[in-house]
PDB file of C-alpha atoms in Angstrom:
ATOM      1  CA  MET K   1      55.896  73.731  -4.487  1.00  0.00           C
ATOM      2  CA  ARG K   2      56.585  72.209  -1.108  1.00  0.00           C
ATOM      3  CA  PHE K   3      53.961  72.434   1.598  1.00  0.00           C
ATOM      4  CA  ARG K   4      53.808  71.897   5.325  1.00  0.00           C
ATOM      5  CA  GLU K   5      50.431  71.806   6.992  1.00  0.00           C
ATOM      6  CA  GLU K   6      49.604  71.406  10.652  1.00  0.00           C
ATOM      7  CA  LEU K   7      46.083  70.682  11.760  1.00  0.00           C
ATOM      8  CA  VAL K   8      44.582  70.525  15.265  1.00  0.00           C
ATOM      9  CA  LEU K   9      41.031  69.331  15.990  1.00  0.00           C
ATOM     10  CA  ASN K  10      39.045  68.346  19.054  1.00  0.00           C
ATOM     11  CA  ILE K  11      36.616  65.541  18.276  1.00  0.00           C
ATOM     12  CA  LYS K  12      33.720  64.507  20.510  1.00  0.00           C
ATOM     13  CA  ALA K  13      34.454  60.785  20.252  1.00  0.00           C
ATOM     14  CA  PRO K  14      36.714  58.395  22.194  1.00  0.00           C
ATOM     15  CA  ARG K  15      40.343  58.135  21.105  1.00  0.00           C
ATOM     16  CA  GLU K  16      39.995  54.440  20.183  1.00  0.00           C
ATOM     17  CA  ALA K  17      37.092  55.281  17.837  1.00  0.00           C
ATOM     18  CA  VAL K  18      39.092  58.090  16.196  1.00  0.00           C
ATOM     19  CA  TRP K  19      42.101  55.791  15.797  1.00  0.00           C
ATOM     20  CA  ALA K  20      39.980  53.044  14.223  1.00  0.00           C
ATOM     21  CA  ALA K  21      38.220  55.457  11.840  1.00  0.00           C
ATOM     22  CA  PHE K  22      41.483  57.091  10.768  1.00  0.00           C
ATOM     23  CA  GLN K  23      42.983  53.715   9.886  1.00  0.00           C
ATOM     24  CA  ASP K  24      39.871  52.515   8.042  1.00  0.00           C
ATOM     25  CA  PHE K  25      41.303  53.905   4.810  1.00  0.00           C
ATOM     26  CA  SER K  26      38.968  51.924   2.562  1.00  0.00           C
ATOM     27  CA  GLY K  27      36.061  53.730   4.269  1.00  0.00           C
ATOM     28  CA  TRP K  28      37.405  57.242   3.585  1.00  0.00           C
ATOM     29  CA  PRO K  29      35.532  57.716   0.273  1.00  0.00           C
ATOM     30  CA  GLY K  30      32.277  57.245   2.202  1.00  0.00           C
ATOM     31  CA  TRP K  31      32.721  60.408   4.283  1.00  0.00           C
ATOM     32  CA  ALA K  32      35.470  62.455   2.543  1.00  0.00           C
ATOM     33  CA  LYS K  33      34.024  64.219  -0.489  1.00  0.00           C
ATOM     34  CA  ALA K  34      37.459  64.826  -2.069  1.00  0.00           C
ATOM     35  CA  ILE K  35      38.656  61.214  -1.784  1.00  0.00           C
ATOM     36  CA  LYS K  36      37.651  59.320  -4.907  1.00  0.00           C
ATOM     37  CA  GLU K  37      39.139  55.934  -4.070  1.00  0.00           C
ATOM     38  CA  VAL K  38      41.481  54.139  -1.702  1.00  0.00           C
ATOM     39  CA  SER K  39      43.048  50.765  -2.431  1.00  0.00           C
ATOM     40  CA  ARG K  40      45.660  48.480  -0.943  1.00  0.00           C
ATOM     41  CA  VAL K  41      49.141  48.325  -2.541  1.00  0.00           C
ATOM     42  CA  GLY K  42      51.133  45.679  -0.672  1.00  0.00           C
ATOM     43  CA  SER K  43      51.616  47.010   2.859  1.00  0.00           C
ATOM     44  CA  ALA K  44      50.712  50.541   1.754  1.00  0.00           C
ATOM     45  CA  TRP K  45      47.571  52.408   0.696  1.00  0.00           C
ATOM     46  CA  ARG K  46      46.941  54.277  -2.556  1.00  0.00           C
ATOM     47  CA  PHE K  47      44.716  57.344  -2.311  1.00  0.00           C
ATOM     48  CA  ARG K  48      43.188  59.227  -5.239  1.00  0.00           C
ATOM     49  CA  ALA K  49      41.655  62.615  -4.496  1.00  0.00           C
ATOM     50  CA  ARG K  50      40.129  65.399  -6.554  1.00  0.00           C
ATOM     51  CA  GLY K  51      43.039  67.731  -7.175  1.00  0.00           C
ATOM     52  CA  GLN K  52      43.821  70.575  -9.460  1.00  0.00           C
ATOM     53  CA  ALA K  53      41.854  70.144 -12.659  1.00  0.00           C
ATOM     54  CA  PRO K  54      42.424  68.160 -14.795  1.00  0.00           C
ATOM     55  CA  VAL K  55      44.718  66.049 -12.608  1.00  0.00           C
ATOM     56  CA  ASP K  56      43.763  64.047  -9.522  1.00  0.00           C
ATOM     57  CA  LEU K  57      46.152  63.882  -6.585  1.00  0.00           C
ATOM     58  CA  VAL K  58      47.505  60.370  -6.118  1.00  0.00           C
ATOM     59  CA  TRP K  59      49.719  59.236  -3.256  1.00  0.00           C
ATOM     60  CA  VAL K  60      50.831  55.876  -1.947  1.00  0.00           C
ATOM     61  CA  ALA K  61      51.809  55.865   1.710  1.00  0.00           C
ATOM     62  CA  GLU K  62      52.633  53.420   4.451  1.00  0.00           C
ATOM     63  CA  ALA K  63      53.133  53.578   8.196  1.00  0.00           C
ATOM     64  CA  THR K  64      56.705  54.056   9.378  1.00  0.00           C
ATOM     65  CA  GLU K  65      55.878  54.042  13.087  1.00  0.00           C
ATOM     66  CA  ARG K  66      52.707  52.925  14.839  1.00  0.00           C
ATOM     67  CA  ARG K  67      51.794  53.214  18.541  1.00  0.00           C
ATOM     68  CA  PRO K  68      48.067  52.462  18.839  1.00  0.00           C
ATOM     69  CA  PRO K  69      45.917  54.333  19.702  1.00  0.00           C
ATOM     70  CA  GLU K  70      48.034  57.460  20.000  1.00  0.00           C
ATOM     71  CA  PHE K  71      50.608  57.883  17.227  1.00  0.00           C
ATOM     72  CA  LEU K  72      51.095  57.040  13.562  1.00  0.00           C
ATOM     73  CA  ALA K  73      53.921  58.266  11.318  1.00  0.00           C
ATOM     74  CA  PHE K  74      53.695  57.732   7.558  1.00  0.00           C
ATOM     75  CA  GLN K  75      55.464  58.503   4.298  1.00  0.00           C
ATOM     76  CA  SER K  76      55.242  57.936   0.577  1.00  0.00           C
ATOM     77  CA  VAL K  77      56.471  54.635  -0.767  1.00  0.00           C
ATOM     78  CA  PRO K  78      59.433  55.148  -3.099  1.00  0.00           C
ATOM     79  CA  GLY K  79      59.113  53.663  -6.575  1.00  0.00           C
ATOM     80  CA  THR K  80      55.309  53.552  -6.666  1.00  0.00           C
ATOM     81  CA  PRO K  81      53.408  55.582  -9.277  1.00  0.00           C
ATOM     82  CA  HIS K  82      51.999  58.746  -7.691  1.00  0.00           C
ATOM     83  CA  ASN K  83      52.085  62.523  -8.104  1.00  0.00           C
ATOM     84  CA  LEU K  84      52.168  63.628  -4.465  1.00  0.00           C
ATOM     85  CA  GLU K  85      55.107  62.898  -2.151  1.00  0.00           C
ATOM     86  CA  ILE K  86      54.062  63.059   1.502  1.00  0.00           C
ATOM     87  CA  SER K  87      55.291  62.390   4.998  1.00  0.00           C
ATOM     88  CA  GLY K  88      53.850  63.214   8.365  1.00  0.00           C
ATOM     89  CA  TRP K  89      52.321  62.005  11.573  1.00  0.00           C
ATOM     90  CA  LEU K  90      49.071  61.832  13.501  1.00  0.00           C
ATOM     91  CA  ARG K  91      48.928  62.146  17.292  1.00  0.00           C
ATOM     92  CA  LEU K  92      45.791  61.471  19.344  1.00  0.00           C
ATOM     93  CA  SER K  93      45.314  62.254  23.018  1.00  0.00           C
ATOM     94  CA  GLU K  94      42.305  62.047  25.295  1.00  0.00           C
ATOM     95  CA  THR K  95      40.553  65.206  26.438  1.00  0.00           C
ATOM     96  CA  GLU K  96      39.147  65.695  29.935  1.00  0.00           C
ATOM     97  CA  GLU K  97      35.636  65.494  28.474  1.00  0.00           C
ATOM     98  CA  GLY K  98      36.260  62.019  27.020  1.00  0.00           C
ATOM     99  CA  GLY K  99      36.857  63.241  23.510  1.00  0.00           C
ATOM    100  CA  THR K 100      39.986  63.237  21.372  1.00  0.00           C
ATOM    101  CA  HIS K 101      42.556  65.906  20.628  1.00  0.00           C
ATOM    102  CA  LEU K 102      43.935  65.283  17.124  1.00  0.00           C
ATOM    103  CA  GLU K 103      47.188  66.764  15.841  1.00  0.00           C
ATOM    104  CA  LEU K 104      48.302  66.134  12.270  1.00  0.00           C
ATOM    105  CA  LEU K 105      51.430  67.215  10.443  1.00  0.00           C
ATOM    106  CA  LEU K 106      51.627  66.710   6.688  1.00  0.00           C
ATOM    107  CA  GLU K 107      54.572  67.708   4.517  1.00  0.00           C
ATOM    108  CA  GLY K 108      55.143  67.101   0.857  1.00  0.00           C
ATOM    109  CA  HIS K 109      55.153  68.292  -2.682  1.00  0.00           C
ATOM    110  CA  PRO K 110      53.343  67.401  -5.887  1.00  0.00           C
ATOM    111  CA  HIS K 111      55.386  66.196  -8.831  1.00  0.00           C
ATOM    112  CA  TYR K 112      54.307  65.333 -12.360  1.00  0.00           C
ATOM    113  CA  ASP K 113      55.954  63.831 -15.427  1.00  0.00           C
ATOM    114  CA  SER K 114      55.651  67.152 -17.249  1.00  0.00           C
ATOM    115  CA  PRO K 115      57.602  70.269 -16.145  1.00  0.00           C
ATOM    116  CA  LEU K 116      54.811  72.359 -17.688  1.00  0.00           C
ATOM    117  CA  LEU K 117      52.199  70.583 -15.567  1.00  0.00           C
ATOM    118  CA  ASP K 118      54.398  71.035 -12.460  1.00  0.00           C
ATOM    119  CA  LYS K 119      54.455  74.802 -13.086  1.00  0.00           C
ATOM    120  CA  ALA K 120      50.696  74.930 -13.718  1.00  0.00           C
ATOM    121  CA  VAL K 121      50.028  73.054 -10.465  1.00  0.00           C
ATOM    122  CA  ASP K 122      52.321  75.425  -8.525  1.00  0.00           C
ATOM    123  CA  TRP K 123      50.445  78.401  -9.963  1.00  0.00           C
ATOM    124  CA  TYR K 124      47.052  76.877  -9.146  1.00  0.00           C
ATOM    125  CA  ALA K 125      48.122  75.976  -5.599  1.00  0.00           C
ATOM    126  CA  THR K 126      49.414  79.495  -4.988  1.00  0.00           C
ATOM    127  CA  LEU K 127      46.094  81.000  -6.063  1.00  0.00           C
ATOM    128  CA  PHE K 128      43.681  78.550  -4.480  1.00  0.00           C
ATOM    129  CA  GLY K 129      45.490  77.210  -1.406  1.00  0.00           C
ATOM    130  CA  GLU K 130      45.739  73.553  -2.370  1.00  0.00           C
ATOM    131  CA  PRO K 131      46.521  71.130  -0.724  1.00  0.00           C
ATOM    132  CA  SER K 132      45.973  72.872   2.638  1.00  0.00           C
ATOM    133  CA  LYS K 133      42.354  73.567   1.752  1.00  0.00           C
ATOM    134  CA  LEU K 134      41.844  69.909   0.812  1.00  0.00           C
ATOM    135  CA  LEU K 135      43.425  68.750   4.084  1.00  0.00           C
ATOM    136  CA  LYS K 136      41.356  71.079   6.289  1.00  0.00           C
ATOM    137  CA  VAL K 137      38.085  70.286   4.546  1.00  0.00           C
ATOM    138  CA  THR K 138      38.764  66.536   4.628  1.00  0.00           C
ATOM    139  CA  PHE K 139      39.519  66.509   8.352  1.00  0.00           C
ATOM    140  CA  GLU K 140      36.498  68.674   9.158  1.00  0.00           C
ATOM    141  CA  GLN K 141      34.470  65.999   7.341  1.00  0.00           C
ATOM    142  CA  PHE K 142      36.332  63.337   9.372  1.00  0.00           C
ATOM    143  CA  LYS K 143      35.370  65.125  12.601  1.00  0.00           C
ATOM    144  CA  GLU K 144      31.739  65.478  11.501  1.00  0.00           C
ATOM    145  CA  HIS K 145      31.593  61.793  10.486  1.00  0.00           C
ATOM    146  CA  LEU K 146      33.022  60.623  13.815  1.00  0.00           C
ATOM    147  CA  GLU K 147      30.884  62.861  15.980  1.00  0.00           C
ATOM    148  CA  LYS K 148      27.740  61.845  14.119  1.00  0.00           C
ATOM    149  CA  THR K 149      28.634  58.139  14.331  1.00  0.00           C
ATOM    150  CA  HIS K 150      29.583  58.375  18.021  1.00  0.00           C
ATOM    151  CA  SER K 151      26.424  60.342  18.858  1.00  0.00           C
ATOM    152  CA  GLN K 152      24.234  57.744  17.117  1.00  0.00           C
ATOM    153  CA  ARG K 153      25.958  54.915  19.016  1.00  0.00           C
ATOM    154  CA  GLU K 154      25.390  56.695  22.326  1.00  0.00           C
ATOM    155  CA  LEU K 155      21.708  57.185  21.499  1.00  0.00           C
ATOM    156  CA  SER K 156      21.345  53.507  20.537  1.00  0.00           C
ATOM    157  CA  ALA K 157      23.068  52.370  23.720  1.00  0.00           C
ATOM    158  CA  SER K 158      20.935  54.586  25.956  1.00  0.00           C
ATOM    159  CA  SER K 159      17.647  53.484  24.344  1.00  0.00           C
ATOM    160  CA  THR K 160      18.281  49.766  24.922  1.00  0.00           C
TER     161      THR K 160
END
């Protein structure tokens, strides 16, 4: 099952802070409930997320284009062990209020060593909306994490 998900969020935090937090992949398990672990694989990153039981979603991706702090394109690394092929991009722009407008496009498809497991995953995804649900929930948590962190920094700065 192929998927294409587009996500748009407005985050009450400066664009540079959103850019830095997005690229702090090793910190994702601290705020994203579905992300179990993130590790470095050469120039890429390996993510492991809670997926369709009993299988976790695993993808290894690297940047294909980077224009800090506004644009990042990424895709799966061929030849690395994973069960989710992805590609996409993230675009950040400043809002008039000093926040960040985030646009994310993610395309891909899960694939497993077993044709039976592939069919089971397709069935599960059709019924329960994975991975779009996972993506939306994760980025709502990202927004909440950033806004909370940014708000705390503003309070600390104003009290000193």
